Amino acid sequence: MTSASTSAGTVEKNVRPVVSLEHARKSFGDVEVLHDISLSVAPGEVVAIIGPSGGGKSTLLRCLTLLERLDGGDLSYEDVTVARGGAYGDKNVLAAARARFGLVFQNYNLFPHFSVLRNVMDAPVCVQKRNSAEAEAEARALLAKMGLAGSEDKVPCQLSGGQQQRASIARALAMHPDIVYFDEPTSALDPELTAEVLRVIKQLAAENMTLVIVTHEMGFAREVADRVIFMDGGVIVEEGPAEQVINHPREARTQAFLAQRD
């Protein structure tokens, strides 16, 4: 557990959270998908979000990454106030917030006609206006770190699913984010390829990166996460240290969910 966080998942007063969400609400039509969600993530903390399908996990991640807008509540990234009472800042505020996080999608979302190298270096050059040669050198180093040296000139369809997901992780890291979100990063992969991707995420956690991972891999969550959040019905039912929530859940809904995973 990172020293910046407590077992209940709150952040110490002298440490500014990387991201903070307070009393968040989100509805689609008449269906409220998120009900009064509050959470914060400390620097260097690894948080795993678990729960049944339809429980609100992916919607929460989409709201945190500005792919969906909250209907109510506050969202901030360190000193950047993104939304207050559901009212969002202007485009400059949103751009500043987007610079703080990376997102690894369930289905990779690589540009199919770009080379792997260009997929990784495109946003640093085009969005962050970084020097092309420096961005290329860093992209090559990141791909090597992901075990993809020699694949720089391939296009995504020439890679396995696990390789594509590792390329998408390199793409997220190339933006130098303060926090990286993973939305079920192994759900589209077979067990062998799943192990490849989980090894990479474990390495990032060991390097003290701030990570939030929506996952159905309970063993991985227990091993890697500092804190586990169990969501069901659009609310946080239970949260705490990974070993406690997964091995000794207190809430009946958590117990029932985990019993189905055995």
PDB file of C-alpha atoms in Angstrom:
ATOM      1  CA  MET A   1       0.000   0.000   0.000  1.00  0.00           C
ATOM      2  CA  THR A   2       1.351   3.398  -0.924  1.00  0.00           C
ATOM      3  CA  SER A   3       2.130   5.572   2.077  1.00  0.00           C
ATOM      4  CA  ALA A   4       0.068   8.355   0.526  1.00  0.00           C
ATOM      5  CA  SER A   5      -3.212   6.514   1.023  1.00  0.00           C
ATOM      6  CA  THR A   6      -5.068   4.993   3.911  1.00  0.00           C
ATOM      7  CA  SER A   7      -6.689   1.584   4.063  1.00  0.00           C
ATOM      8  CA  ALA A   8     -10.074   3.183   3.483  1.00  0.00           C
ATOM      9  CA  GLY A   9      -8.851   4.722   0.253  1.00  0.00           C
ATOM     10  CA  THR A  10      -8.792   8.335   1.405  1.00  0.00           C
ATOM     11  CA  VAL A  11      -5.783  10.508   0.694  1.00  0.00           C
ATOM     12  CA  GLU A  12      -3.741  12.072   3.482  1.00  0.00           C
ATOM     13  CA  LYS A  13      -4.358  15.780   3.929  1.00  0.00           C
ATOM     14  CA  ASN A  14      -0.821  16.771   2.947  1.00  0.00           C
ATOM     15  CA  VAL A  15      -0.923  14.800  -0.315  1.00  0.00           C
ATOM     16  CA  ARG A  16      -2.972  16.135  -3.213  1.00  0.00           C
ATOM     17  CA  PRO A  17      -4.785  13.279  -4.975  1.00  0.00           C
ATOM     18  CA  VAL A  18      -4.003  12.700  -8.630  1.00  0.00           C
ATOM     19  CA  VAL A  19      -7.738  12.535  -9.304  1.00  0.00           C
ATOM     20  CA  SER A  20     -10.702  13.338  -7.066  1.00  0.00           C
ATOM     21  CA  LEU A  21     -14.371  12.628  -7.708  1.00  0.00           C
ATOM     22  CA  GLU A  22     -17.086  13.745  -5.282  1.00  0.00           C
ATOM     23  CA  HIS A  23     -20.809  12.901  -5.274  1.00  0.00           C
ATOM     24  CA  ALA A  24     -20.796  11.926  -8.955  1.00  0.00           C
ATOM     25  CA  ARG A  25     -24.060  11.118 -10.703  1.00  0.00           C
ATOM     26  CA  LYS A  26     -24.611   9.890 -14.248  1.00  0.00           C
ATOM     27  CA  SER A  27     -27.842   8.836 -15.968  1.00  0.00           C
ATOM     28  CA  PHE A  28     -28.711   7.502 -19.381  1.00  0.00           C
ATOM     29  CA  GLY A  29     -32.303   8.486 -19.985  1.00  0.00           C
ATOM     30  CA  ASP A  30     -34.304   7.545 -16.892  1.00  0.00           C
ATOM     31  CA  VAL A  31     -31.671   5.085 -15.674  1.00  0.00           C
ATOM     32  CA  GLU A  32     -29.203   6.440 -13.131  1.00  0.00           C
ATOM     33  CA  VAL A  33     -26.012   4.459 -13.702  1.00  0.00           C
ATOM     34  CA  LEU A  34     -23.817   6.167 -11.097  1.00  0.00           C
ATOM     35  CA  HIS A  35     -25.284   7.135  -7.721  1.00  0.00           C
ATOM     36  CA  ASP A  36     -23.325   9.525  -5.506  1.00  0.00           C
ATOM     37  CA  ILE A  37     -19.860   8.106  -6.252  1.00  0.00           C
ATOM     38  CA  SER A  38     -16.904   9.614  -4.394  1.00  0.00           C
ATOM     39  CA  LEU A  39     -13.305   8.449  -4.698  1.00  0.00           C
ATOM     40  CA  SER A  40      -9.771   9.770  -4.857  1.00  0.00           C
ATOM     41  CA  VAL A  41      -6.516   8.192  -5.965  1.00  0.00           C
ATOM     42  CA  ALA A  42      -3.183   9.036  -4.373  1.00  0.00           C
ATOM     43  CA  PRO A  43       0.112   9.340  -6.256  1.00  0.00           C
ATOM     44  CA  GLY A  44       1.619   5.898  -6.793  1.00  0.00           C
ATOM     45  CA  GLU A  45      -1.563   4.061  -5.775  1.00  0.00           C
ATOM     46  CA  VAL A  46      -2.924   1.105  -7.746  1.00  0.00           C
ATOM     47  CA  VAL A  47      -6.712   0.792  -7.561  1.00  0.00           C
ATOM     48  CA  ALA A  48      -8.647  -2.148  -9.001  1.00  0.00           C
ATOM     49  CA  ILE A  49     -12.367  -1.769  -9.670  1.00  0.00           C
ATOM     50  CA  ILE A  50     -14.333  -5.020  -9.722  1.00  0.00           C
ATOM     51  CA  GLY A  51     -17.988  -5.951  -9.935  1.00  0.00           C
ATOM     52  CA  PRO A  52     -20.671  -7.495 -12.139  1.00  0.00           C
ATOM     53  CA  SER A  53     -21.413  -6.376 -15.677  1.00  0.00           C
ATOM     54  CA  GLY A  54     -23.742  -3.404 -15.680  1.00  0.00           C
ATOM     55  CA  GLY A  55     -22.605  -2.315 -12.231  1.00  0.00           C
ATOM     56  CA  GLY A  56     -21.241   1.022 -13.432  1.00  0.00           C
ATOM     57  CA  LYS A  57     -17.505   0.282 -13.638  1.00  0.00           C
ATOM     58  CA  SER A  58     -16.925   1.264 -17.256  1.00  0.00           C
ATOM     59  CA  THR A  59     -19.267   4.262 -17.008  1.00  0.00           C
ATOM     60  CA  LEU A  60     -17.238   5.477 -14.026  1.00  0.00           C
ATOM     61  CA  LEU A  61     -14.044   5.158 -16.063  1.00  0.00           C
ATOM     62  CA  ARG A  62     -15.617   6.948 -19.022  1.00  0.00           C
ATOM     63  CA  CYS A  63     -16.634   9.841 -16.766  1.00  0.00           C
ATOM     64  CA  LEU A  64     -13.161  10.031 -15.219  1.00  0.00           C
ATOM     65  CA  THR A  65     -11.622  10.171 -18.711  1.00  0.00           C
ATOM     66  CA  LEU A  66     -14.134  12.726 -20.042  1.00  0.00           C
ATOM     67  CA  LEU A  67     -15.657  10.358 -22.585  1.00  0.00           C
ATOM     68  CA  GLU A  68     -18.950  10.917 -20.755  1.00  0.00           C
ATOM     69  CA  ARG A  69     -20.109  13.976 -18.823  1.00  0.00           C
ATOM     70  CA  LEU A  70     -21.348  13.778 -15.278  1.00  0.00           C
ATOM     71  CA  ASP A  71     -24.868  14.953 -14.516  1.00  0.00           C
ATOM     72  CA  GLY A  72     -23.769  16.055 -11.062  1.00  0.00           C
ATOM     73  CA  GLY A  73     -20.751  16.098  -8.800  1.00  0.00           C
ATOM     74  CA  ASP A  74     -17.194  17.418  -8.830  1.00  0.00           C
ATOM     75  CA  LEU A  75     -14.179  16.132 -10.752  1.00  0.00           C
ATOM     76  CA  SER A  76     -10.621  17.412 -10.514  1.00  0.00           C
ATOM     77  CA  TYR A  77      -7.125  16.417 -11.560  1.00  0.00           C
ATOM     78  CA  GLU A  78      -4.790  17.836  -8.927  1.00  0.00           C
ATOM     79  CA  ASP A  79      -5.060  21.624  -9.447  1.00  0.00           C
ATOM     80  CA  VAL A  80      -7.355  21.369 -12.489  1.00  0.00           C
ATOM     81  CA  THR A  81     -11.061  21.598 -11.586  1.00  0.00           C
ATOM     82  CA  VAL A  82     -12.800  19.826 -14.448  1.00  0.00           C
ATOM     83  CA  ALA A  83     -16.384  19.922 -13.202  1.00  0.00           C
ATOM     84  CA  ARG A  84     -18.182  21.373 -10.224  1.00  0.00           C
ATOM     85  CA  GLY A  85     -21.785  20.475  -9.576  1.00  0.00           C
ATOM     86  CA  GLY A  86     -21.872  18.844 -12.997  1.00  0.00           C
ATOM     87  CA  ALA A  87     -20.862  22.103 -14.760  1.00  0.00           C
ATOM     88  CA  TYR A  88     -17.719  21.638 -16.814  1.00  0.00           C
ATOM     89  CA  GLY A  89     -14.844  24.014 -17.468  1.00  0.00           C
ATOM     90  CA  ASP A  90     -14.013  25.383 -20.908  1.00  0.00           C
ATOM     91  CA  LYS A  91     -12.011  23.638 -23.633  1.00  0.00           C
ATOM     92  CA  ASN A  92      -8.696  24.769 -22.144  1.00  0.00           C
ATOM     93  CA  VAL A  93      -9.608  23.210 -18.795  1.00  0.00           C
ATOM     94  CA  LEU A  94     -10.628  19.966 -20.499  1.00  0.00           C
ATOM     95  CA  ALA A  95      -7.392  19.906 -22.504  1.00  0.00           C
ATOM     96  CA  ALA A  96      -5.377  20.434 -19.318  1.00  0.00           C
ATOM     97  CA  ALA A  97      -7.225  17.550 -17.650  1.00  0.00           C
ATOM     98  CA  ARG A  98      -6.743  15.220 -20.625  1.00  0.00           C
ATOM     99  CA  ALA A  99      -3.003  15.838 -20.434  1.00  0.00           C
ATOM    100  CA  ARG A 100      -3.010  14.315 -16.929  1.00  0.00           C
ATOM    101  CA  PHE A 101      -4.217  10.797 -17.811  1.00  0.00           C
ATOM    102  CA  GLY A 102      -3.764   7.941 -20.251  1.00  0.00           C
ATOM    103  CA  LEU A 103      -6.416   5.385 -21.151  1.00  0.00           C
ATOM    104  CA  VAL A 104      -5.938   1.807 -22.331  1.00  0.00           C
ATOM    105  CA  PHE A 105      -9.101   0.490 -23.964  1.00  0.00           C
ATOM    106  CA  GLN A 106     -10.559  -2.979 -23.861  1.00  0.00           C
ATOM    107  CA  ASN A 107     -10.229  -3.392 -27.632  1.00  0.00           C
ATOM    108  CA  TYR A 108      -6.909  -1.571 -28.148  1.00  0.00           C
ATOM    109  CA  ASN A 109      -8.282   1.291 -30.349  1.00  0.00           C
ATOM    110  CA  LEU A 110      -5.035   1.557 -32.310  1.00  0.00           C
ATOM    111  CA  PHE A 111      -5.170   3.410 -35.625  1.00  0.00           C
ATOM    112  CA  PRO A 112      -5.362   0.486 -38.078  1.00  0.00           C
ATOM    113  CA  HIS A 113      -3.488   2.145 -40.970  1.00  0.00           C
ATOM    114  CA  PHE A 114      -0.667   3.628 -38.844  1.00  0.00           C
ATOM    115  CA  SER A 115       2.473   1.672 -38.071  1.00  0.00           C
ATOM    116  CA  VAL A 116       2.930   0.617 -34.463  1.00  0.00           C
ATOM    117  CA  LEU A 117       5.636   3.278 -34.105  1.00  0.00           C
ATOM    118  CA  ARG A 118       3.404   6.014 -35.486  1.00  0.00           C
ATOM    119  CA  ASN A 119       0.558   4.919 -33.203  1.00  0.00           C
ATOM    120  CA  VAL A 120       2.805   5.551 -30.208  1.00  0.00           C
ATOM    121  CA  MET A 121       4.461   8.793 -31.327  1.00  0.00           C
ATOM    122  CA  ASP A 122       1.554  10.500 -33.104  1.00  0.00           C
ATOM    123  CA  ALA A 123      -0.105  12.150 -30.075  1.00  0.00           C
ATOM    124  CA  PRO A 124       3.144  13.392 -28.472  1.00  0.00           C
ATOM    125  CA  VAL A 125       4.014  15.094 -31.783  1.00  0.00           C
ATOM    126  CA  CYS A 126       0.568  16.281 -32.893  1.00  0.00           C
ATOM    127  CA  VAL A 127      -1.051  17.045 -29.529  1.00  0.00           C
ATOM    128  CA  GLN A 128       1.871  17.895 -27.257  1.00  0.00           C
ATOM    129  CA  LYS A 129       3.952  19.434 -30.088  1.00  0.00           C
ATOM    130  CA  ARG A 130       7.051  17.565 -28.986  1.00  0.00           C
ATOM    131  CA  ASN A 131      10.142  17.245 -31.150  1.00  0.00           C
ATOM    132  CA  SER A 132       9.608  14.448 -33.672  1.00  0.00           C
ATOM    133  CA  ALA A 133      13.036  12.872 -33.270  1.00  0.00           C
ATOM    134  CA  GLU A 134      12.751  12.851 -29.476  1.00  0.00           C
ATOM    135  CA  ALA A 135       9.214  11.441 -29.633  1.00  0.00           C
ATOM    136  CA  GLU A 136      10.374   8.695 -31.995  1.00  0.00           C
ATOM    137  CA  ALA A 137      13.289   7.762 -29.752  1.00  0.00           C
ATOM    138  CA  GLU A 138      11.011   7.561 -26.732  1.00  0.00           C
ATOM    139  CA  ALA A 139       8.397   5.567 -28.677  1.00  0.00           C
ATOM    140  CA  ARG A 140      11.030   3.034 -29.711  1.00  0.00           C
ATOM    141  CA  ALA A 141      12.219   2.746 -26.106  1.00  0.00           C
ATOM    142  CA  LEU A 142       8.669   2.239 -24.852  1.00  0.00           C
ATOM    143  CA  LEU A 143       7.969  -0.420 -27.464  1.00  0.00           C
ATOM    144  CA  ALA A 144      11.158  -2.208 -26.452  1.00  0.00           C
ATOM    145  CA  LYS A 145      10.032  -2.050 -22.824  1.00  0.00           C
ATOM    146  CA  MET A 146       6.726  -3.624 -23.889  1.00  0.00           C
ATOM    147  CA  GLY A 147       8.601  -6.462 -25.652  1.00  0.00           C
ATOM    148  CA  LEU A 148       7.773  -5.098 -29.113  1.00  0.00           C
ATOM    149  CA  ALA A 149      11.248  -4.252 -30.451  1.00  0.00           C
ATOM    150  CA  GLY A 150      11.268  -5.241 -34.108  1.00  0.00           C
ATOM    151  CA  SER A 151       7.543  -4.604 -34.542  1.00  0.00           C
ATOM    152  CA  GLU A 152       7.776  -0.824 -35.011  1.00  0.00           C
ATOM    153  CA  ASP A 153       6.981  -0.895 -38.738  1.00  0.00           C
ATOM    154  CA  LYS A 154       4.136  -3.388 -38.543  1.00  0.00           C
ATOM    155  CA  VAL A 155       0.498  -2.323 -38.631  1.00  0.00           C
ATOM    156  CA  PRO A 156      -1.824  -3.457 -35.821  1.00  0.00           C
ATOM    157  CA  CYS A 157      -3.444  -6.301 -37.767  1.00  0.00           C
ATOM    158  CA  GLN A 158      -0.015  -7.954 -38.002  1.00  0.00           C
ATOM    159  CA  LEU A 159       0.186  -8.223 -34.212  1.00  0.00           C
ATOM    160  CA  SER A 160      -1.470 -10.629 -31.800  1.00  0.00           C
ATOM    161  CA  GLY A 161      -4.100  -9.274 -29.452  1.00  0.00           C
ATOM    162  CA  GLY A 162      -1.626  -9.235 -26.586  1.00  0.00           C
ATOM    163  CA  GLN A 163       0.915  -7.362 -28.697  1.00  0.00           C
ATOM    164  CA  GLN A 164      -1.728  -4.828 -29.740  1.00  0.00           C
ATOM    165  CA  GLN A 165      -2.672  -4.242 -26.112  1.00  0.00           C
ATOM    166  CA  ARG A 166       0.982  -3.766 -25.149  1.00  0.00           C
ATOM    167  CA  ALA A 167       1.324  -1.276 -28.017  1.00  0.00           C
ATOM    168  CA  SER A 168      -1.696   0.602 -26.689  1.00  0.00           C
ATOM    169  CA  ILE A 169      -0.069   0.725 -23.236  1.00  0.00           C
ATOM    170  CA  ALA A 170       3.075   2.185 -24.839  1.00  0.00           C
ATOM    171  CA  ARG A 171       0.887   4.756 -26.592  1.00  0.00           C
ATOM    172  CA  ALA A 172      -0.684   5.794 -23.270  1.00  0.00           C
ATOM    173  CA  LEU A 173       2.701   6.052 -21.535  1.00  0.00           C
ATOM    174  CA  ALA A 174       4.162   8.166 -24.348  1.00  0.00           C
ATOM    175  CA  MET A 175       1.997  11.077 -23.206  1.00  0.00           C
ATOM    176  CA  HIS A 176       3.699  11.120 -19.759  1.00  0.00           C
ATOM    177  CA  PRO A 177       0.397  10.834 -17.859  1.00  0.00           C
ATOM    178  CA  ASP A 178       0.071  11.263 -14.111  1.00  0.00           C
ATOM    179  CA  ILE A 179      -2.393   8.348 -14.016  1.00  0.00           C
ATOM    180  CA  VAL A 180      -3.235   5.513 -16.413  1.00  0.00           C
ATOM    181  CA  TYR A 181      -6.701   3.966 -16.617  1.00  0.00           C
ATOM    182  CA  PHE A 182      -7.252   0.426 -17.900  1.00  0.00           C
ATOM    183  CA  ASP A 183     -10.748  -0.633 -18.972  1.00  0.00           C
ATOM    184  CA  GLU A 184     -10.835  -4.450 -18.745  1.00  0.00           C
ATOM    185  CA  PRO A 185      -7.489  -4.644 -20.592  1.00  0.00           C
ATOM    186  CA  THR A 186      -7.512  -8.446 -20.927  1.00  0.00           C
ATOM    187  CA  SER A 187     -11.185  -9.206 -21.592  1.00  0.00           C
ATOM    188  CA  ALA A 188     -10.601  -9.728 -25.337  1.00  0.00           C
ATOM    189  CA  LEU A 189      -7.563 -11.980 -24.844  1.00  0.00           C
ATOM    190  CA  ASP A 190      -7.011 -15.703 -24.343  1.00  0.00           C
ATOM    191  CA  PRO A 191      -5.236 -16.835 -21.136  1.00  0.00           C
ATOM    192  CA  GLU A 192      -1.715 -16.858 -22.600  1.00  0.00           C
ATOM    193  CA  LEU A 193      -2.048 -13.358 -24.039  1.00  0.00           C
ATOM    194  CA  THR A 194      -3.744 -12.195 -20.846  1.00  0.00           C
ATOM    195  CA  ALA A 195      -0.636 -13.209 -18.908  1.00  0.00           C
ATOM    196  CA  GLU A 196       1.549 -11.109 -21.250  1.00  0.00           C
ATOM    197  CA  VAL A 197      -0.469  -7.963 -20.611  1.00  0.00           C
ATOM    198  CA  LEU A 198      -0.802  -8.528 -16.871  1.00  0.00           C
ATOM    199  CA  ARG A 199       2.985  -8.884 -16.592  1.00  0.00           C
ATOM    200  CA  VAL A 200       3.381  -5.439 -18.172  1.00  0.00           C
ATOM    201  CA  ILE A 201       0.827  -3.858 -15.800  1.00  0.00           C
ATOM    202  CA  LYS A 202       2.553  -5.491 -12.815  1.00  0.00           C
ATOM    203  CA  GLN A 203       5.827  -3.939 -13.984  1.00  0.00           C
ATOM    204  CA  LEU A 204       4.208  -0.495 -14.142  1.00  0.00           C
ATOM    205  CA  ALA A 205       2.803  -0.961 -10.638  1.00  0.00           C
ATOM    206  CA  ALA A 206       6.273  -1.941  -9.396  1.00  0.00           C
ATOM    207  CA  GLU A 207       7.580   1.322 -10.880  1.00  0.00           C
ATOM    208  CA  ASN A 208       5.146   3.232  -8.627  1.00  0.00           C
ATOM    209  CA  MET A 209       2.904   4.441 -11.440  1.00  0.00           C
ATOM    210  CA  THR A 210      -0.598   5.571 -10.495  1.00  0.00           C
ATOM    211  CA  LEU A 211      -3.040   3.095 -12.022  1.00  0.00           C
ATOM    212  CA  VAL A 212      -6.800   2.499 -11.993  1.00  0.00           C
ATOM    213  CA  ILE A 213      -7.778  -0.861 -13.468  1.00  0.00           C
ATOM    214  CA  VAL A 214     -11.273  -2.153 -14.185  1.00  0.00           C
ATOM    215  CA  THR A 215     -10.702  -5.888 -14.198  1.00  0.00           C
ATOM    216  CA  HIS A 216     -12.340  -9.280 -13.844  1.00  0.00           C
ATOM    217  CA  GLU A 217      -9.005 -10.923 -12.929  1.00  0.00           C
ATOM    218  CA  MET A 218      -9.410 -11.409  -9.183  1.00  0.00           C
ATOM    219  CA  GLY A 219      -6.005 -12.994  -8.594  1.00  0.00           C
ATOM    220  CA  PHE A 220      -4.320 -10.132 -10.418  1.00  0.00           C
ATOM    221  CA  ALA A 221      -6.272  -7.538  -8.429  1.00  0.00           C
ATOM    222  CA  ARG A 222      -5.318  -9.205  -5.149  1.00  0.00           C
ATOM    223  CA  GLU A 223      -1.646  -9.346  -6.118  1.00  0.00           C
ATOM    224  CA  VAL A 224      -1.154  -5.912  -7.664  1.00  0.00           C
ATOM    225  CA  ALA A 225      -3.724  -3.471  -6.262  1.00  0.00           C
ATOM    226  CA  ASP A 226      -3.259  -1.413  -3.117  1.00  0.00           C
ATOM    227  CA  ARG A 227      -7.015  -0.926  -2.928  1.00  0.00           C
ATOM    228  CA  VAL A 228      -9.992  -2.745  -4.424  1.00  0.00           C
ATOM    229  CA  ILE A 229     -13.354  -1.078  -5.073  1.00  0.00           C
ATOM    230  CA  PHE A 230     -16.380  -3.324  -5.541  1.00  0.00           C
ATOM    231  CA  MET A 231     -19.192  -1.682  -7.517  1.00  0.00           C
ATOM    232  CA  ASP A 232     -22.693  -2.954  -8.054  1.00  0.00           C
ATOM    233  CA  GLY A 233     -25.896  -1.159  -8.993  1.00  0.00           C
ATOM    234  CA  GLY A 234     -24.045   2.083  -9.668  1.00  0.00           C
ATOM    235  CA  VAL A 235     -22.691   2.454  -6.120  1.00  0.00           C
ATOM    236  CA  ILE A 236     -19.461   1.614  -4.327  1.00  0.00           C
ATOM    237  CA  VAL A 237     -20.581  -1.280  -2.151  1.00  0.00           C
ATOM    238  CA  GLU A 238     -17.226  -1.965  -0.518  1.00  0.00           C
ATOM    239  CA  GLU A 239     -13.642  -0.799  -0.735  1.00  0.00           C
ATOM    240  CA  GLY A 240     -10.450  -1.441   1.137  1.00  0.00           C
ATOM    241  CA  PRO A 241      -7.083  -3.198   0.925  1.00  0.00           C
ATOM    242  CA  ALA A 242      -7.051  -5.783  -1.854  1.00  0.00           C
ATOM    243  CA  GLU A 243      -6.465  -8.773   0.397  1.00  0.00           C
ATOM    244  CA  GLN A 244      -9.303  -7.769   2.719  1.00  0.00           C
ATOM    245  CA  VAL A 245     -11.916  -7.108   0.029  1.00  0.00           C
ATOM    246  CA  ILE A 246     -11.144 -10.177  -2.076  1.00  0.00           C
ATOM    247  CA  ASN A 247     -10.283 -12.709   0.644  1.00  0.00           C
ATOM    248  CA  HIS A 248     -12.472 -11.419   3.487  1.00  0.00           C
ATOM    249  CA  PRO A 249     -15.280  -9.274   2.032  1.00  0.00           C
ATOM    250  CA  ARG A 250     -17.591  -7.735   4.594  1.00  0.00           C
ATOM    251  CA  GLU A 251     -20.638  -6.975   2.444  1.00  0.00           C
ATOM    252  CA  ALA A 252     -23.087  -9.672   1.354  1.00  0.00           C
ATOM    253  CA  ARG A 253     -23.140  -8.402  -2.240  1.00  0.00           C
ATOM    254  CA  THR A 254     -19.356  -8.579  -2.444  1.00  0.00           C
ATOM    255  CA  GLN A 255     -19.375 -12.060  -0.939  1.00  0.00           C
ATOM    256  CA  ALA A 256     -21.971 -13.277  -3.454  1.00  0.00           C
ATOM    257  CA  PHE A 257     -20.056 -11.823  -6.396  1.00  0.00           C
ATOM    258  CA  LEU A 258     -16.730 -13.328  -5.374  1.00  0.00           C
ATOM    259  CA  ALA A 259     -18.330 -16.709  -4.633  1.00  0.00           C
ATOM    260  CA  GLN A 260     -19.402 -16.826  -8.292  1.00  0.00           C
ATOM    261  CA  ARG A 261     -15.782 -16.194  -9.388  1.00  0.00           C
ATOM    262  CA  ASP A 262     -14.370 -19.231  -7.539  1.00  0.00           C
TER     263      ASP A 262
END
